[in-house]
PDB file of C-alpha atoms in Angstrom:
ATOM      1  CA  UNK A 284     150.418  82.179  89.046  1.00 55.00           C
ATOM      2  CA  UNK A 285     148.987  83.807  85.933  1.00 55.00           C
ATOM      3  CA  UNK A 286     145.900  81.581  86.160  1.00 54.00           C
ATOM      4  CA  UNK A 287     145.417  82.545  89.790  1.00 54.00           C
ATOM      5  CA  UNK A 288     145.559  86.264  88.950  1.00 56.00           C
ATOM      6  CA  UNK A 289     143.129  85.737  86.080  1.00 55.00           C
ATOM      7  CA  UNK A 290     140.733  83.870  88.360  1.00 50.00           C
ATOM      8  CA  UNK A 291     141.027  86.578  91.026  1.00 51.00           C
ATOM      9  CA  UNK A 292     140.196  89.326  88.512  1.00 49.00           C
ATOM     10  CA  UNK A 293     137.159  87.399  87.245  1.00 47.00           C
ATOM     11  CA  UNK A 294     135.990  86.865  90.816  1.00 47.00           C
ATOM     12  CA  UNK A 295     136.256  90.598  91.567  1.00 50.00           C
ATOM     13  CA  UNK A 296     134.375  91.491  88.373  1.00 44.00           C
ATOM     14  CA  UNK A 297     131.680  88.973  89.196  1.00 45.00           C
ATOM     15  CA  UNK A 298     131.269  90.456  92.660  1.00 43.00           C
ATOM     16  CA  UNK A 299     131.014  94.001  91.286  1.00 42.00           C
ATOM     17  CA  UNK A 300     128.446  92.982  88.688  1.00 39.00           C
ATOM     18  CA  UNK A 301     126.364  91.105  91.226  1.00 41.00           C
ATOM     19  CA  UNK A 302     126.285  94.173  93.450  1.00 44.00           C
ATOM     20  CA  UNK A 303     125.236  96.349  90.520  1.00 46.00           C
ATOM     21  CA  UNK A 304     122.248  94.176  89.566  1.00 55.00           C
ATOM     22  CA  UNK A 305     118.954  95.839  90.450  1.00 64.00           C
ATOM     23  CA  UNK A 306     115.889  93.613  90.307  1.00 89.00           C
ATOM     24  CA  UNK A 307     112.469  94.780  89.141  1.00 92.00           C
ATOM     25  CA  UNK A 308     108.903  94.588  90.411  1.00 96.00           C
ATOM     26  CA  UNK A 309     106.325  95.004  87.636  1.00 96.00           C
ATOM     27  CA  UNK A 310     102.860  96.028  88.816  1.00 97.00           C
ATOM     28  CA  UNK A 311      99.506  97.002  87.336  1.00 97.00           C
ATOM     29  CA  UNK A 312      97.793 100.222  88.377  1.00 98.00           C
ATOM     30  CA  UNK A 313      94.071  99.825  89.105  1.00 97.00           C
ATOM     31  CA  UNK A 314      91.237 101.443  91.004  1.00 98.00           C
ATOM     32  CA  UNK A 315      90.457  99.417  94.126  1.00 97.00           C
ATOM     33  CA  UNK A 316      87.465 100.776  96.127  1.00 95.00           C
ATOM     34  CA  UNK A 317      88.532 102.133  99.505  1.00 94.00           C
ATOM     35  CA  UNK A 318      84.992 102.868 100.631  1.00 89.00           C
ATOM     36  CA  UNK A 319      81.490 101.815  99.685  1.00 87.00           C
ATOM     37  CA  UNK A 320      80.655 103.314  96.300  1.00 82.00           C
ATOM     38  CA  UNK A 321      76.944 103.844  95.652  1.00 76.00           C
ATOM     39  CA  UNK A 322      75.960 104.512  92.048  1.00 73.00           C
ATOM     40  CA  UNK A 323      74.150 107.845  91.696  1.00 66.00           C
ATOM     41  CA  UNK A 324      70.585 107.225  90.535  1.00 57.00           C
ATOM     42  CA  UNK A 325      69.944 110.933  89.861  1.00 64.00           C
ATOM     43  CA  UNK A 326      72.677 111.287  87.264  1.00 69.00           C
ATOM     44  CA  UNK A 327      71.363 111.598  83.723  1.00 71.00           C
ATOM     45  CA  UNK A 328      72.691 108.742  81.649  1.00 79.00           C
ATOM     46  CA  UNK A 329      72.887 110.969  78.571  1.00 88.00           C
ATOM     47  CA  UNK A 330      75.454 113.223  80.291  1.00 95.00           C
ATOM     48  CA  UNK A 331      78.747 111.967  78.902  1.00 97.00           C
ATOM     49  CA  UNK A 332      82.111 112.384  80.615  1.00 98.00           C
ATOM     50  CA  UNK A 333      85.322 111.947  78.656  1.00 99.00           C
ATOM     51  CA  UNK A 334      88.479 111.232  80.633  1.00 99.00           C
ATOM     52  CA  UNK A 335      91.552 112.438  78.739  1.00 99.00           C
ATOM     53  CA  UNK A 336      94.846 110.622  79.175  1.00 99.00           C
ATOM     54  CA  UNK A 337      96.722 112.190  82.065  1.00 99.00           C
ATOM     55  CA  UNK A 338      99.993 113.963  81.355  1.00 98.00           C
ATOM     56  CA  UNK A 339     102.953 112.628  83.335  1.00 98.00           C
ATOM     57  CA  UNK A 340     104.864 115.620  84.722  1.00 98.00           C
ATOM     58  CA  UNK A 341     107.039 113.678  87.180  1.00 98.00           C
ATOM     59  CA  UNK A 342     110.705 114.683  87.063  1.00 95.00           C
ATOM     60  CA  UNK A 343     111.994 111.232  86.138  1.00 94.00           C
ATOM     61  CA  UNK A 344     113.855 110.113  83.035  1.00 93.00           C
ATOM     62  CA  UNK A 345     112.065 106.774  82.814  1.00 96.00           C
ATOM     63  CA  UNK A 346     108.319 107.333  83.135  1.00 97.00           C
ATOM     64  CA  UNK A 347     107.689 103.622  83.691  1.00 97.00           C
ATOM     65  CA  UNK A 348     109.477 103.765  87.068  1.00 97.00           C
ATOM     66  CA  UNK A 349     107.079 104.438  89.945  1.00 98.00           C
ATOM     67  CA  UNK A 350     109.017 103.270  92.974  1.00 97.00           C
ATOM     68  CA  UNK A 351     111.861 101.336  94.490  1.00 96.00           C
ATOM     69  CA  UNK A 352     113.003  99.002  97.229  1.00 95.00           C
ATOM     70  CA  UNK A 353     115.794 100.367  99.409  1.00 94.00           C
ATOM     71  CA  UNK A 354     117.897  99.188 102.324  1.00 88.00           C
ATOM     72  CA  UNK A 355     117.255 101.201 105.485  1.00 78.00           C
ATOM     73  CA  UNK A 356     120.867 101.323 106.642  1.00 74.00           C
ATOM     74  CA  UNK A 357     122.269 103.056 103.544  1.00 74.00           C
ATOM     75  CA  UNK A 358     119.276 103.854 101.294  1.00 77.00           C
ATOM     76  CA  UNK A 359     120.825 101.658  98.614  1.00 86.00           C
ATOM     77  CA  UNK A 360     118.306 100.814  95.879  1.00 88.00           C
ATOM     78  CA  UNK A 361     118.055  97.079  95.301  1.00 86.00           C
ATOM     79  CA  UNK A 362     114.923  96.990  93.136  1.00 92.00           C
ATOM     80  CA  UNK A 363     112.831  99.222  90.885  1.00 95.00           C
ATOM     81  CA  UNK A 364     109.047  99.274  90.726  1.00 96.00           C
ATOM     82  CA  UNK A 365     107.678  99.785  87.221  1.00 96.00           C
ATOM     83  CA  UNK A 366     104.360  99.883  85.369  1.00 97.00           C
ATOM     84  CA  UNK A 367     103.908  99.510  81.628  1.00 96.00           C
ATOM     85  CA  UNK A 368     102.302 102.939  81.077  1.00 98.00           C
ATOM     86  CA  UNK A 369     101.516 104.789  84.336  1.00 98.00           C
ATOM     87  CA  UNK A 370      99.707 107.704  82.656  1.00 98.00           C
ATOM     88  CA  UNK A 371      97.249 105.494  80.776  1.00 98.00           C
ATOM     89  CA  UNK A 372      96.800 103.188  83.755  1.00 98.00           C
ATOM     90  CA  UNK A 373      95.950 106.102  86.066  1.00 99.00           C
ATOM     91  CA  UNK A 374      93.468 107.313  83.441  1.00 99.00           C
ATOM     92  CA  UNK A 375      91.833 103.887  83.206  1.00 99.00           C
ATOM     93  CA  UNK A 376      91.650 103.753  87.004  1.00 99.00           C
ATOM     94  CA  UNK A 377      89.758 107.065  87.056  1.00 99.00           C
ATOM     95  CA  UNK A 378      87.383 105.826  84.348  1.00 99.00           C
ATOM     96  CA  UNK A 379      86.742 102.662  86.356  1.00 98.00           C
ATOM     97  CA  UNK A 380      85.957 104.678  89.482  1.00 98.00           C
ATOM     98  CA  UNK A 381      83.570 107.054  87.692  1.00 97.00           C
ATOM     99  CA  UNK A 382      81.762 104.185  85.971  1.00 95.00           C
ATOM    100  CA  UNK A 383      81.399 102.335  89.268  1.00 94.00           C
ATOM    101  CA  UNK A 384      79.983 105.521  90.813  1.00 94.00           C
ATOM    102  CA  UNK A 385      77.240 105.569  88.164  1.00 93.00           C
ATOM    103  CA  UNK A 386      78.540 108.154  85.696  1.00 95.00           C
ATOM    104  CA  UNK A 387      78.404 107.639  81.921  1.00 96.00           C
ATOM    105  CA  UNK A 388      82.001 107.604  80.716  1.00 97.00           C
ATOM    106  CA  UNK A 389      83.132 107.604  77.091  1.00 98.00           C
ATOM    107  CA  UNK A 390      85.349 104.702  76.062  1.00 97.00           C
ATOM    108  CA  UNK A 391      87.975 107.000  74.534  1.00 97.00           C
ATOM    109  CA  UNK A 392      90.994 108.392  76.364  1.00 99.00           C
ATOM    110  CA  UNK A 393      92.060 111.250  74.058  1.00 99.00           C
ATOM    111  CA  UNK A 394      95.185 113.334  74.428  1.00 98.00           C
ATOM    112  CA  UNK A 395      94.588 116.800  75.905  1.00 99.00           C
ATOM    113  CA  UNK A 396      97.150 119.491  76.641  1.00 98.00           C
ATOM    114  CA  UNK A 397      94.750 121.012  79.237  1.00 98.00           C
ATOM    115  CA  UNK A 398      94.166 124.187  77.237  1.00 98.00           C
ATOM    116  CA  UNK A 399      90.661 125.427  76.465  1.00 98.00           C
ATOM    117  CA  UNK A 400      91.298 125.708  72.732  1.00 98.00           C
ATOM    118  CA  UNK A 401      92.260 122.021  72.602  1.00 98.00           C
ATOM    119  CA  UNK A 402      88.892 120.844  73.950  1.00 99.00           C
ATOM    120  CA  UNK A 403      87.196 118.797  71.232  1.00 98.00           C
ATOM    121  CA  UNK A 404      83.421 119.160  71.018  1.00 96.00           C
ATOM    122  CA  UNK A 405      83.107 115.444  70.279  1.00 98.00           C
ATOM    123  CA  UNK A 406      84.094 114.722  73.885  1.00 98.00           C
ATOM    124  CA  UNK A 407      80.548 114.627  75.240  1.00 97.00           C
ATOM    125  CA  UNK A 408      79.642 117.198  77.894  1.00 97.00           C
ATOM    126  CA  UNK A 409      82.445 117.188  80.472  1.00 98.00           C
ATOM    127  CA  UNK A 410      86.119 116.457  79.946  1.00 99.00           C
ATOM    128  CA  UNK A 411      88.345 115.511  82.862  1.00 99.00           C
ATOM    129  CA  UNK A 412      92.111 115.517  82.473  1.00 99.00           C
ATOM    130  CA  UNK A 413      95.187 116.493  84.389  1.00 99.00           C
ATOM    131  CA  UNK A 414      98.769 115.788  85.316  1.00 99.00           C
ATOM    132  CA  UNK A 415     100.501 113.217  87.461  1.00 99.00           C
ATOM    133  CA  UNK A 416     102.749 115.200  89.795  1.00 99.00           C
ATOM    134  CA  UNK A 417     103.661 112.367  92.160  1.00 98.00           C
ATOM    135  CA  UNK A 418     103.155 108.617  91.890  1.00 98.00           C
ATOM    136  CA  UNK A 419     105.569 106.635  94.000  1.00 98.00           C
ATOM    137  CA  UNK A 420     105.932 103.722  96.366  1.00 98.00           C
ATOM    138  CA  UNK A 421     109.025 102.957  98.431  1.00 97.00           C
ATOM    139  CA  UNK A 422     109.548  99.630 100.173  1.00 96.00           C
ATOM    140  CA  UNK A 423     112.191 100.137 102.853  1.00 94.00           C
ATOM    141  CA  UNK A 424     113.843  97.060 104.370  1.00 90.00           C
ATOM    142  CA  UNK A 425     114.243  97.325 108.142  1.00 83.00           C
ATOM    143  CA  UNK A 426     115.643  95.004 110.795  1.00 81.00           C
ATOM    144  CA  UNK A 427     112.242  93.642 111.728  1.00 85.00           C
ATOM    145  CA  UNK A 428     110.616  93.669 108.293  1.00 92.00           C
ATOM    146  CA  UNK A 429     109.727  96.321 105.732  1.00 95.00           C
ATOM    147  CA  UNK A 430     107.718  99.519 105.528  1.00 95.00           C
ATOM    148  CA  UNK A 431     105.716 100.548 102.467  1.00 97.00           C
ATOM    149  CA  UNK A 432     105.225 104.272 101.830  1.00 97.00           C
ATOM    150  CA  UNK A 433     103.029 105.338  98.907  1.00 98.00           C
ATOM    151  CA  UNK A 434     102.312 108.858  97.718  1.00 98.00           C
ATOM    152  CA  UNK A 435     100.019 110.129  94.950  1.00 99.00           C
ATOM    153  CA  UNK A 436      99.484 113.708  93.835  1.00 99.00           C
ATOM    154  CA  UNK A 437      97.320 114.589  90.840  1.00 99.00           C
ATOM    155  CA  UNK A 438      96.302 117.913  89.340  1.00 99.00           C
ATOM    156  CA  UNK A 439      92.805 117.389  87.918  1.00 99.00           C
ATOM    157  CA  UNK A 440      91.044 119.761  85.507  1.00 99.00           C
ATOM    158  CA  UNK A 441      87.374 119.856  84.542  1.00 99.00           C
ATOM    159  CA  UNK A 442      86.231 121.398  81.270  1.00 99.00           C
ATOM    160  CA  UNK A 443      82.826 122.232  79.796  1.00 98.00           C
ATOM    161  CA  UNK A 444      83.026 120.678  76.337  1.00 98.00           C
ATOM    162  CA  UNK A 445      80.252 122.710  74.693  1.00 96.00           C
ATOM    163  CA  UNK A 446      81.627 126.071  75.837  1.00 97.00           C
ATOM    164  CA  UNK A 447      85.250 124.874  75.593  1.00 98.00           C
ATOM    165  CA  UNK A 448      85.849 126.344  79.028  1.00 98.00           C
ATOM    166  CA  UNK A 449      87.903 125.201  82.037  1.00 98.00           C
ATOM    167  CA  UNK A 450      85.549 125.242  85.008  1.00 98.00           C
ATOM    168  CA  UNK A 451      87.885 124.319  87.835  1.00 98.00           C
ATOM    169  CA  UNK A 452      91.159 122.612  88.698  1.00 98.00           C
ATOM    170  CA  UNK A 453      91.930 120.753  91.900  1.00 97.00           C
ATOM    171  CA  UNK A 454      94.978 119.092  93.396  1.00 98.00           C
ATOM    172  CA  UNK A 455      94.208 115.771  95.045  1.00 98.00           C
ATOM    173  CA  UNK A 456      96.706 113.922  97.217  1.00 98.00           C
ATOM    174  CA  UNK A 457      96.837 110.741  99.210  1.00 98.00           C
ATOM    175  CA  UNK A 458      99.335 108.569 101.068  1.00 96.00           C
ATOM    176  CA  UNK A 459      99.407 105.029 102.396  1.00 94.00           C
ATOM    177  CA  UNK A 460     101.778 103.412 104.896  1.00 95.00           C
ATOM    178  CA  UNK A 461     102.095  99.787 105.933  1.00 96.00           C
ATOM    179  CA  UNK A 462     104.550  97.743 107.985  1.00 94.00           C
ATOM    180  CA  UNK A 463     104.930  94.157 106.802  1.00 92.00           C
ATOM    181  CA  UNK A 464     107.228  91.160 107.011  1.00 92.00           C
ATOM    182  CA  UNK A 465     108.720  91.357 103.533  1.00 91.00           C
ATOM    183  CA  UNK A 466     108.732  93.305 100.300  1.00 93.00           C
ATOM    184  CA  UNK A 467     106.444  91.527  97.828  1.00 94.00           C
ATOM    185  CA  UNK A 468     105.224  92.504  94.367  1.00 95.00           C
ATOM    186  CA  UNK A 469     101.552  91.933  95.185  1.00 95.00           C
ATOM    187  CA  UNK A 470     101.823  94.048  98.342  1.00 96.00           C
ATOM    188  CA  UNK A 471     103.577  96.858  96.439  1.00 97.00           C
ATOM    189  CA  UNK A 472     100.745  96.858  93.912  1.00 97.00           C
ATOM    190  CA  UNK A 473      98.112  96.788  96.645  1.00 97.00           C
ATOM    191  CA  UNK A 474      99.604  99.718  98.556  1.00 97.00           C
ATOM    192  CA  UNK A 475     100.127 101.984  95.545  1.00 98.00           C
ATOM    193  CA  UNK A 476      96.624 101.259  94.263  1.00 98.00           C
ATOM    194  CA  UNK A 477      95.254 102.003  97.718  1.00 98.00           C
ATOM    195  CA  UNK A 478      96.854 105.462  97.740  1.00 98.00           C
ATOM    196  CA  UNK A 479      95.742 106.180  94.161  1.00 98.00           C
ATOM    197  CA  UNK A 480      92.186 105.034  94.818  1.00 98.00           C
ATOM    198  CA  UNK A 481      91.903 107.197  97.927  1.00 98.00           C
ATOM    199  CA  UNK A 482      92.967 110.179  95.825  1.00 98.00           C
ATOM    200  CA  UNK A 483      90.520 109.420  93.001  1.00 98.00           C
ATOM    201  CA  UNK A 484      87.608 109.070  95.417  1.00 97.00           C
ATOM    202  CA  UNK A 485      88.177 112.658  96.542  1.00 97.00           C
ATOM    203  CA  UNK A 486      86.947 113.846  93.132  1.00 97.00           C
ATOM    204  CA  UNK A 487      83.348 113.141  94.132  1.00 94.00           C
ATOM    205  CA  UNK A 488      83.592 114.117  97.811  1.00 93.00           C
ATOM    206  CA  UNK A 489      80.893 116.488  99.098  1.00 92.00           C
ATOM    207  CA  UNK A 490      79.119 116.347  95.747  1.00 91.00           C
ATOM    208  CA  UNK A 491      81.912 118.303  94.020  1.00 94.00           C
ATOM    209  CA  UNK A 492      81.600 116.502  90.682  1.00 95.00           C
ATOM    210  CA  UNK A 493      77.793 116.613  90.765  1.00 93.00           C
ATOM    211  CA  UNK A 494      77.914 120.396  91.186  1.00 94.00           C
ATOM    212  CA  UNK A 495      80.079 120.681  88.071  1.00 96.00           C
ATOM    213  CA  UNK A 496      77.661 118.464  86.147  1.00 95.00           C
ATOM    214  CA  UNK A 497      74.717 120.536  87.381  1.00 94.00           C
ATOM    215  CA  UNK A 498      76.373 123.761  86.220  1.00 95.00           C
ATOM    216  CA  UNK A 499      77.006 122.357  82.752  1.00 96.00           C
ATOM    217  CA  UNK A 500      73.482 120.924  82.540  1.00 92.00           C
ATOM    218  CA  UNK A 501      71.910 124.229  83.594  1.00 90.00           C
ATOM    219  CA  UNK A 502      73.855 126.225  81.010  1.00 88.00           C
ATOM    220  CA  UNK A 503      73.011 123.622  78.393  1.00 78.00           C
ATOM    221  CA  UNK A 504      69.278 123.797  79.200  1.00 74.00           C
ATOM    222  CA  UNK A 505      69.285 127.591  79.055  1.00 69.00           C
ATOM    223  CA  UNK A 506      71.028 127.530  75.683  1.00 67.00           C
ATOM    224  CA  UNK A 507      68.479 125.087  74.262  1.00 62.00           C
ATOM    225  CA  UNK A 508      65.622 127.221  75.581  1.00 59.00           C
ATOM    226  CA  UNK A 509      66.818 130.363  73.796  1.00 57.00           C
TER     227      UNK A 509
END
């Protein structure tokens, strides 16, 4: 009888522990072109952009967590989505996009607290930095399959390095949704990167970045002429 009770207790504990186990999807954050990117031939190659490491302002205890898999019927989390270092990976993704678009980007990714006094004059001509406000993907299991929902929200700041002056700050957002048969690591990575890349591409929309570069170049030329 005692052995039966002991076995029963172990069985209950095993069941509880198995229910508590949460698996993990580990993904890499990258820039994946969402539209045709044509390198700008008019951009001066001696105009250097430094992309500072983004600050992660998401209200989460574990900054490596960027999503989850949940069951539709009770919203129970059955898996976490993580990246090794989301802030640095988002920064590298932005650098990749700018380089692909024809801009000259410094190799460094310095820390920047987004204040004017912290701008280092060794950072070329333009510094771009910001904060990650939202970076999340949820894979929700449904009766007929799964649905992926990705959301990205970044606050991006542009600073004139020579004048140590913040020129502008913009909030860029993007979402991506996909219905699929199952929740898979490669599909999670694809969907989050799609949402991030759509957001990053907004930085150059309507010539916005080129106008900032032109302003800095004009001020620089006037200063040299004096």
